[in-house]
JSON list of C-alpha atoms in Angstrom, two decimals:
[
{"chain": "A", "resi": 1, "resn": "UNK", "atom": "CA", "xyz": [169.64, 142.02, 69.14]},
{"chain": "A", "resi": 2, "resn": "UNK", "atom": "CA", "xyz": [169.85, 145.17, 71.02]},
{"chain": "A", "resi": 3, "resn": "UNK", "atom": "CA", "xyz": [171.19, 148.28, 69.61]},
{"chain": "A", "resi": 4, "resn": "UNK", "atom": "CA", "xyz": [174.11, 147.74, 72.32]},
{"chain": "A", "resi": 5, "resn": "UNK", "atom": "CA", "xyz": [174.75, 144.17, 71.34]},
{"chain": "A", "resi": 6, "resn": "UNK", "atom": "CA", "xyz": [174.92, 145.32, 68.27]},
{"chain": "A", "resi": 7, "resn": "UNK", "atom": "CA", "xyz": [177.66, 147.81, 68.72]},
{"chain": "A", "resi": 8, "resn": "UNK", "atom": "CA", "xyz": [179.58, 145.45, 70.74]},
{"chain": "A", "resi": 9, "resn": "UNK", "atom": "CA", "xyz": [179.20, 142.51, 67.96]},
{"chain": "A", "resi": 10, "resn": "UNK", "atom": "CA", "xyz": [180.49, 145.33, 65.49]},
{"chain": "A", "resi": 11, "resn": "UNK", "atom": "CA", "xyz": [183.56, 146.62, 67.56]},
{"chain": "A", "resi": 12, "resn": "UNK", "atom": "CA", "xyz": [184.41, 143.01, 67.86]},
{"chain": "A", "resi": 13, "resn": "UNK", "atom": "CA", "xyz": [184.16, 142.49, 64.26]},
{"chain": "A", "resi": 14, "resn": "UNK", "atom": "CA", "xyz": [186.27, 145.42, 63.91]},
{"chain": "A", "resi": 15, "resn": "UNK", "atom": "CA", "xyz": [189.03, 144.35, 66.25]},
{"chain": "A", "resi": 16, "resn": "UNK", "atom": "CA", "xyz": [188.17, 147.78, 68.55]},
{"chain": "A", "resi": 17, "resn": "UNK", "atom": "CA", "xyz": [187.11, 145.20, 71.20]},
{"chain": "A", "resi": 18, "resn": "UNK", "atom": "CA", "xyz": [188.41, 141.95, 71.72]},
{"chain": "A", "resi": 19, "resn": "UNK", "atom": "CA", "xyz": [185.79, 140.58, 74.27]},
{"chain": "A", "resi": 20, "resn": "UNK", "atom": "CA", "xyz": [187.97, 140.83, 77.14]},
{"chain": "A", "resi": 21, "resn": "UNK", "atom": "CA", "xyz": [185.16, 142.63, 79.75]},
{"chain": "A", "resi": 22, "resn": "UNK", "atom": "CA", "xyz": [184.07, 141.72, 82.73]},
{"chain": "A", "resi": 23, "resn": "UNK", "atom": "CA", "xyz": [180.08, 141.77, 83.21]},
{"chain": "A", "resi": 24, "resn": "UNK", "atom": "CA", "xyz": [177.72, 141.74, 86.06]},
{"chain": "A", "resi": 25, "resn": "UNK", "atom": "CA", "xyz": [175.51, 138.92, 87.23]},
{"chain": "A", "resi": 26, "resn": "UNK", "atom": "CA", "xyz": [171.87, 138.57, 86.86]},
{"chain": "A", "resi": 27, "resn": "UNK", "atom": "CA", "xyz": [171.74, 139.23, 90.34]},
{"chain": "A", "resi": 28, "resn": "UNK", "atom": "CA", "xyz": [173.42, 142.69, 90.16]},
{"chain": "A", "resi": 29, "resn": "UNK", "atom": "CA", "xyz": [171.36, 144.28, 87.81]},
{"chain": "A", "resi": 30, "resn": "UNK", "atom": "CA", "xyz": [167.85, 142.46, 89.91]},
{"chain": "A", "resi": 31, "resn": "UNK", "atom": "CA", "xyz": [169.19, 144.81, 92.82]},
{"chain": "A", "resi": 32, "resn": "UNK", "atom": "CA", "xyz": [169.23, 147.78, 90.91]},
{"chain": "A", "resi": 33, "resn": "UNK", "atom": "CA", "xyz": [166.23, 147.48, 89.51]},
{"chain": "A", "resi": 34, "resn": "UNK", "atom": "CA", "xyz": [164.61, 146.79, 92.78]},
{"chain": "A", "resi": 35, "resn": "UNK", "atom": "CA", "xyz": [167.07, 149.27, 94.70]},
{"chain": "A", "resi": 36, "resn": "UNK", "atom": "CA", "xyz": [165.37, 152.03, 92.44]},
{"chain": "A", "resi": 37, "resn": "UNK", "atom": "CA", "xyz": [161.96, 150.49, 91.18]},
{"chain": "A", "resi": 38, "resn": "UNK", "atom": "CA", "xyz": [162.90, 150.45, 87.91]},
{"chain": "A", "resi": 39, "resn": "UNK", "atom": "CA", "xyz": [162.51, 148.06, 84.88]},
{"chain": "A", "resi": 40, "resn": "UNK", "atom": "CA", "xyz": [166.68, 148.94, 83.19]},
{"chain": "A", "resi": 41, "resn": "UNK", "atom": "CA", "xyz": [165.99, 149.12, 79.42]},
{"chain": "A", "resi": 42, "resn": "UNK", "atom": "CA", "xyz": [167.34, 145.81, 77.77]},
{"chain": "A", "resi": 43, "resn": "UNK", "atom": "CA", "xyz": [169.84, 147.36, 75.89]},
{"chain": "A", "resi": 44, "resn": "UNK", "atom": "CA", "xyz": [171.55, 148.43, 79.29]},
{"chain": "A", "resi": 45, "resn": "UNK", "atom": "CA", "xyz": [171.29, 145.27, 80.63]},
{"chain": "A", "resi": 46, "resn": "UNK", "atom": "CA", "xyz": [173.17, 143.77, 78.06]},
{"chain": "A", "resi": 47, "resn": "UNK", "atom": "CA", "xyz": [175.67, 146.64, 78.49]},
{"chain": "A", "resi": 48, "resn": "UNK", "atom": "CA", "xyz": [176.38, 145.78, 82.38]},
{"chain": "A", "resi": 49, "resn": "UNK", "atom": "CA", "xyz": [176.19, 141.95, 81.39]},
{"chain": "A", "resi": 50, "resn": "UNK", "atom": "CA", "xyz": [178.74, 141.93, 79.45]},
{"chain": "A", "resi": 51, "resn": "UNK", "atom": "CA", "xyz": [180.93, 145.15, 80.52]},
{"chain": "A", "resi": 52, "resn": "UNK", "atom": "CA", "xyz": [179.36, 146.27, 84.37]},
{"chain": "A", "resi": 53, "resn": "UNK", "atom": "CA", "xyz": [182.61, 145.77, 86.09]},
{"chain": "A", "resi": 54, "resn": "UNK", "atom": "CA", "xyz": [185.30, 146.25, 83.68]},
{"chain": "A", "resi": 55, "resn": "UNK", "atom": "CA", "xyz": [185.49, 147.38, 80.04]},
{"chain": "A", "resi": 56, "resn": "UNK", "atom": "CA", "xyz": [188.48, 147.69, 77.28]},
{"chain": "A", "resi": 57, "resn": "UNK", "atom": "CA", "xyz": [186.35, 149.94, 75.34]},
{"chain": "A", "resi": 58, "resn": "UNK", "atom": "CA", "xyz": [185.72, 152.12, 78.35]},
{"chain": "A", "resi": 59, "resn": "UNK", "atom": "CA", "xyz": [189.16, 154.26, 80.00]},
{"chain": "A", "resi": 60, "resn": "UNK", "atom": "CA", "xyz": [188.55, 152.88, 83.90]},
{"chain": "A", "resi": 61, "resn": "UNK", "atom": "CA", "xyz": [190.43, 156.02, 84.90]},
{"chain": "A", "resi": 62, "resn": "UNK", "atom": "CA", "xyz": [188.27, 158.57, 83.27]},
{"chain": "A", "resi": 63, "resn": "UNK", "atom": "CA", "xyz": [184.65, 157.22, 83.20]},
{"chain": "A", "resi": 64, "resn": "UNK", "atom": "CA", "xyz": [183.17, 155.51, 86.48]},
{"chain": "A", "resi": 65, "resn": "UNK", "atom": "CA", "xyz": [180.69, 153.75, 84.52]},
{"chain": "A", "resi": 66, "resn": "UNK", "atom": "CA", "xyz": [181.12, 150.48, 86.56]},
{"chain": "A", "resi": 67, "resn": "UNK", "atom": "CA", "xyz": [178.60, 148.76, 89.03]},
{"chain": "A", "resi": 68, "resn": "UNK", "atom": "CA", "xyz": [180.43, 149.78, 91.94]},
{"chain": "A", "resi": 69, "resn": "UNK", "atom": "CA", "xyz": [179.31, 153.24, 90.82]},
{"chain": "A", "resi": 70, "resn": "UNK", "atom": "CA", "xyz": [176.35, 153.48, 88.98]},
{"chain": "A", "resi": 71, "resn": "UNK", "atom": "CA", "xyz": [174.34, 150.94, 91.58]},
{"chain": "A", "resi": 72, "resn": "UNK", "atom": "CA", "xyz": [174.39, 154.66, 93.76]},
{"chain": "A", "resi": 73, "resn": "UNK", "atom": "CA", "xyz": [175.01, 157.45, 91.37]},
{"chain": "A", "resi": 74, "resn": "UNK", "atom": "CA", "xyz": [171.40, 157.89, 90.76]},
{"chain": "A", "resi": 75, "resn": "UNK", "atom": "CA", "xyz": [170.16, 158.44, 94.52]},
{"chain": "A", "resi": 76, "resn": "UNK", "atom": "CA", "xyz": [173.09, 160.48, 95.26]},
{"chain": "A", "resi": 77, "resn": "UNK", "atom": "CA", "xyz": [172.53, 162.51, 92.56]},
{"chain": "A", "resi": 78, "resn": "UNK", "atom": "CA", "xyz": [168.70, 162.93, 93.16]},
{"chain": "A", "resi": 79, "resn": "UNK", "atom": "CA", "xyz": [169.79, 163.85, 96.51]},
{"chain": "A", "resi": 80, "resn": "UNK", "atom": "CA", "xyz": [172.31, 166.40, 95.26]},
{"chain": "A", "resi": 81, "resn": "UNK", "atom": "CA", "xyz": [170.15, 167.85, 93.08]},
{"chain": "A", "resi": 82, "resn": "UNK", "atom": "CA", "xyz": [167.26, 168.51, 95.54]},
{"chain": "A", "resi": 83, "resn": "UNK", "atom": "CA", "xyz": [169.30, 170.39, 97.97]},
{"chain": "A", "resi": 84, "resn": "UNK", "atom": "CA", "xyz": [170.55, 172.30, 94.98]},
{"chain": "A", "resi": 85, "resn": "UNK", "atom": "CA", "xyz": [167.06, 172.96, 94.55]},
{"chain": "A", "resi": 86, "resn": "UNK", "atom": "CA", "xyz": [165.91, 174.01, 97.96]},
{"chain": "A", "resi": 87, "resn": "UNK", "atom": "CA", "xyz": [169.30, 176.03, 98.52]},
{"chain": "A", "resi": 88, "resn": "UNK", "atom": "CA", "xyz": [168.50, 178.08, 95.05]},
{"chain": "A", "resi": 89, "resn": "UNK", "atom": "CA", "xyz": [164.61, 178.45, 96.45]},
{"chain": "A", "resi": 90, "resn": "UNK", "atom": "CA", "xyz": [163.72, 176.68, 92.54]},
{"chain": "A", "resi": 91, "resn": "UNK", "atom": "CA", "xyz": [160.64, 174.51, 92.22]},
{"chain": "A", "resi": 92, "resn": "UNK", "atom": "CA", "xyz": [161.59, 172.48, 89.41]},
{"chain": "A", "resi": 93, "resn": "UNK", "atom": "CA", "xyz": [163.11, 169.71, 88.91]},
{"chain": "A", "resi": 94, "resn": "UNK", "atom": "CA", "xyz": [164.81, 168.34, 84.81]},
{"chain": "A", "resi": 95, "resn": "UNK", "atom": "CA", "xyz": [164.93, 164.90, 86.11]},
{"chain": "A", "resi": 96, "resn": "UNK", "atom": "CA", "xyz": [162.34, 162.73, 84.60]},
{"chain": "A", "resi": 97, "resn": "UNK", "atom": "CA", "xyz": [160.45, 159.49, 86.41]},
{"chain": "A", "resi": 98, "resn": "UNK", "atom": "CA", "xyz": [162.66, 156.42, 86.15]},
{"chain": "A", "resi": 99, "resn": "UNK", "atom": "CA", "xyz": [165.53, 158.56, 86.00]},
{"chain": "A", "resi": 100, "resn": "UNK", "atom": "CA", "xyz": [169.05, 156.05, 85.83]},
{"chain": "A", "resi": 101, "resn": "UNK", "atom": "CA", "xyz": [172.85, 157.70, 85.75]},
{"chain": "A", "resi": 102, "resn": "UNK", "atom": "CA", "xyz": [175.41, 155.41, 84.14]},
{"chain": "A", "resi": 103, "resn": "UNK", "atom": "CA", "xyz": [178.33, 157.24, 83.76]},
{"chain": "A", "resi": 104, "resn": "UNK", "atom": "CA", "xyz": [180.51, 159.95, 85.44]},
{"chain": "A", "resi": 105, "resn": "UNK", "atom": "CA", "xyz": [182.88, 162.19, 84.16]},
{"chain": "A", "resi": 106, "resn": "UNK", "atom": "CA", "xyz": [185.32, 164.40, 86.44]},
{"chain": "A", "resi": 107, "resn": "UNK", "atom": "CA", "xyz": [182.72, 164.65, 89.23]},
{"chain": "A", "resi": 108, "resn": "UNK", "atom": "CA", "xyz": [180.29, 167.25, 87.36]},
{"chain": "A", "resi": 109, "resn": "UNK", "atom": "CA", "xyz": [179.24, 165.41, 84.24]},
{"chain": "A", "resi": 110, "resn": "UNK", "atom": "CA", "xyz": [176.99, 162.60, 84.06]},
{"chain": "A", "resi": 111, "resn": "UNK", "atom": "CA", "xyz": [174.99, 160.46, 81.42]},
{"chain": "A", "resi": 112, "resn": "UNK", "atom": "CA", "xyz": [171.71, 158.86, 82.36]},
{"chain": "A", "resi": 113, "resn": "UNK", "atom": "CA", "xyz": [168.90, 157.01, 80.62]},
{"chain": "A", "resi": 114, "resn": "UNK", "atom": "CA", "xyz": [165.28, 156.28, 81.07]},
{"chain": "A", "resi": 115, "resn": "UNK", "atom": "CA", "xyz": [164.26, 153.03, 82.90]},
{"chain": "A", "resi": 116, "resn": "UNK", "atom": "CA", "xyz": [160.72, 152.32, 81.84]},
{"chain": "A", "resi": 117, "resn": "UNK", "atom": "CA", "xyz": [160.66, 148.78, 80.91]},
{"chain": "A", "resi": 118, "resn": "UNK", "atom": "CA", "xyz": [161.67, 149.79, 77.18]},
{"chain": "A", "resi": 119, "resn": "UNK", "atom": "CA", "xyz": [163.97, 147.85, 75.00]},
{"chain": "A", "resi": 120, "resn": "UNK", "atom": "CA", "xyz": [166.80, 150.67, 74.33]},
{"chain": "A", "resi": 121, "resn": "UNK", "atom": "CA", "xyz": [166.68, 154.09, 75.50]},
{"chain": "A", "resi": 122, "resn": "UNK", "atom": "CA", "xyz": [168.17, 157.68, 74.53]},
{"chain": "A", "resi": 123, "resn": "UNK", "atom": "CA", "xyz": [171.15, 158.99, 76.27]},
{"chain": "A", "resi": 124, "resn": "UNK", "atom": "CA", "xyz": [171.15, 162.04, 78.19]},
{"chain": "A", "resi": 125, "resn": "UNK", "atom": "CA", "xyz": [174.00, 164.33, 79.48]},
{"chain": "A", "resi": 126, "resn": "UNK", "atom": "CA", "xyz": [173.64, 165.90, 83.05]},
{"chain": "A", "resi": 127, "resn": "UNK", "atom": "CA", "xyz": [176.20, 168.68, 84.07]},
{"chain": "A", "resi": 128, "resn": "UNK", "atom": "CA", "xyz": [175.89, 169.42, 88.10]},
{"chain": "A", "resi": 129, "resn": "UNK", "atom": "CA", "xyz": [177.25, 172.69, 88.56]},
{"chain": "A", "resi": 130, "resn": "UNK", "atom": "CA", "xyz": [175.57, 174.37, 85.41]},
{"chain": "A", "resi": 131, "resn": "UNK", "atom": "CA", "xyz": [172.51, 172.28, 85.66]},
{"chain": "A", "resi": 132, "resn": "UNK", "atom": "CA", "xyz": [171.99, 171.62, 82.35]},
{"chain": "A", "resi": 133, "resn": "UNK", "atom": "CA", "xyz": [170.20, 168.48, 80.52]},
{"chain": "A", "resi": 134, "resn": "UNK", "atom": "CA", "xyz": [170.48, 167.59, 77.14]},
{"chain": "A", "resi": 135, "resn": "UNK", "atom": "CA", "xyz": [170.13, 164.58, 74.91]},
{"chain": "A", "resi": 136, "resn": "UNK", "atom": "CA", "xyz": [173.24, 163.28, 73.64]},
{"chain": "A", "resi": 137, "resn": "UNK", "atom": "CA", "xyz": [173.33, 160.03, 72.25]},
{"chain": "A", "resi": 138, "resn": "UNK", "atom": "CA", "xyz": [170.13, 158.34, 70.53]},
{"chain": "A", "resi": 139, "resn": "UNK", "atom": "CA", "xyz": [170.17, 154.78, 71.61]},
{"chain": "A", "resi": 140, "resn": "UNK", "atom": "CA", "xyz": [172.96, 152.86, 74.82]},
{"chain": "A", "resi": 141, "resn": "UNK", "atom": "CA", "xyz": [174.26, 151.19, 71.86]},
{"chain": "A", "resi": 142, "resn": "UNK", "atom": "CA", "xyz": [175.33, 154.62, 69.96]},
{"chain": "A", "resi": 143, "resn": "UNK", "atom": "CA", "xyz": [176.59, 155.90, 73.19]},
{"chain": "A", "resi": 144, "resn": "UNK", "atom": "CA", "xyz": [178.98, 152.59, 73.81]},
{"chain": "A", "resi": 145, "resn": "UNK", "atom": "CA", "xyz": [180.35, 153.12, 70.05]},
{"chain": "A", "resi": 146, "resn": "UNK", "atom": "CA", "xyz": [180.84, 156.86, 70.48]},
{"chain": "A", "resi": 147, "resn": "UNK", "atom": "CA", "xyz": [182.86, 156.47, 73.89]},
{"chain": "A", "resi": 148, "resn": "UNK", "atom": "CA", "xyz": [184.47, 152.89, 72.22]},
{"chain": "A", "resi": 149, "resn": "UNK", "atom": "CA", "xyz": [185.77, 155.11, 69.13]},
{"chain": "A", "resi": 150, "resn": "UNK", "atom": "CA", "xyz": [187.14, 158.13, 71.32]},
{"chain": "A", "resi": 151, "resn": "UNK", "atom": "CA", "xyz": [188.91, 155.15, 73.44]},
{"chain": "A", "resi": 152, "resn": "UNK", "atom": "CA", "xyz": [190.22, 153.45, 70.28]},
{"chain": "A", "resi": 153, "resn": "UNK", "atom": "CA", "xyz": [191.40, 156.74, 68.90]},
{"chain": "A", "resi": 154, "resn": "UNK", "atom": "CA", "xyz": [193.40, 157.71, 71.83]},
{"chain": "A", "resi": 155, "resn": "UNK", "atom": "CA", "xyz": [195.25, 153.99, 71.88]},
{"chain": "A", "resi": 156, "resn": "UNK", "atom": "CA", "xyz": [196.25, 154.60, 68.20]},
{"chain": "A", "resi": 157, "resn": "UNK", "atom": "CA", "xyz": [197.19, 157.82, 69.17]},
{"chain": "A", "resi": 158, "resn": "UNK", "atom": "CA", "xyz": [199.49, 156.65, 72.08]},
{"chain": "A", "resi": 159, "resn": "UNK", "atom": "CA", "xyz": [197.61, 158.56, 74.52]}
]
């Protein structure tokens, strides 16, 4: 299993989850992949299988983590980030090759991974208007039971 199968098997097990998600096809995540020229990492996969379109675990309102968004975040965001460039006269660029965004956050805040045909792959935040990259999470799975948890929490909180 994948480090995000994992996490889902254990917020099931839990009762965080109860399985009610609703995933992409096959043939969704084939026209990212060739969309971008990418190889998704299989933990990711697994992730939109079972939770691209619609996820309890995930707050629909806050996140735009769904197909519907992430099959275009990336290019828009490449986009958007090389006018930034060429407006601020910079040279450089913190996106790596294989570059994929799979979340938004309130327009500014992103998280993407690394699609190079690996199994699982780190997590990275992105924020636009202070351009600044870091590695957040260490695996898709850690970052599903991190966002899963904050989600639970806030439902036992009444929030």
């Amino acid at each position: 299993m994948s480090s995000f199968e994992d996490a889902y098997q254990e917020m099931l097990t839990e009762g965080i989850i109860s399985g009610a998600n609703i995933g992409c096809s096959s043939s969704e995540i084939a026209a990212i992949e060739h969309k971008y020229g990418i190889t998704l990492p299989q933990s990711y996969k697994e992730f939109l299988r079972r939770c691209g379109r619609s996820c309890e675990a995930l707050d629909d309102n806050e996140f735009n983590y769904q197909y519907e968004h992430v099959k275009d975040m990336t290019e828009l965001l490449i986009k958007g980030r090389q006018r930034l460039l060429v407006e601020e006269d910079e040279l450089t660029d913190p996106f790596p090759d294989s570059i994929f965004f799979i979340m938004e956050r309130y327009g500014d805040e992103f998280n993407y991974i690394i699609a190079n045909s690996e199994a699982d792959s780190p997590v990275y935040y992105y924020n636009y208007p202070l351009d600044t990259v870091k590695k957040v999470f260490d695996s898709v799975g850690d970052w599903f039971k991190a966002h899963a948890a904050d989600m639970n929490s806030f439902k036992e909180q009444g929030l």
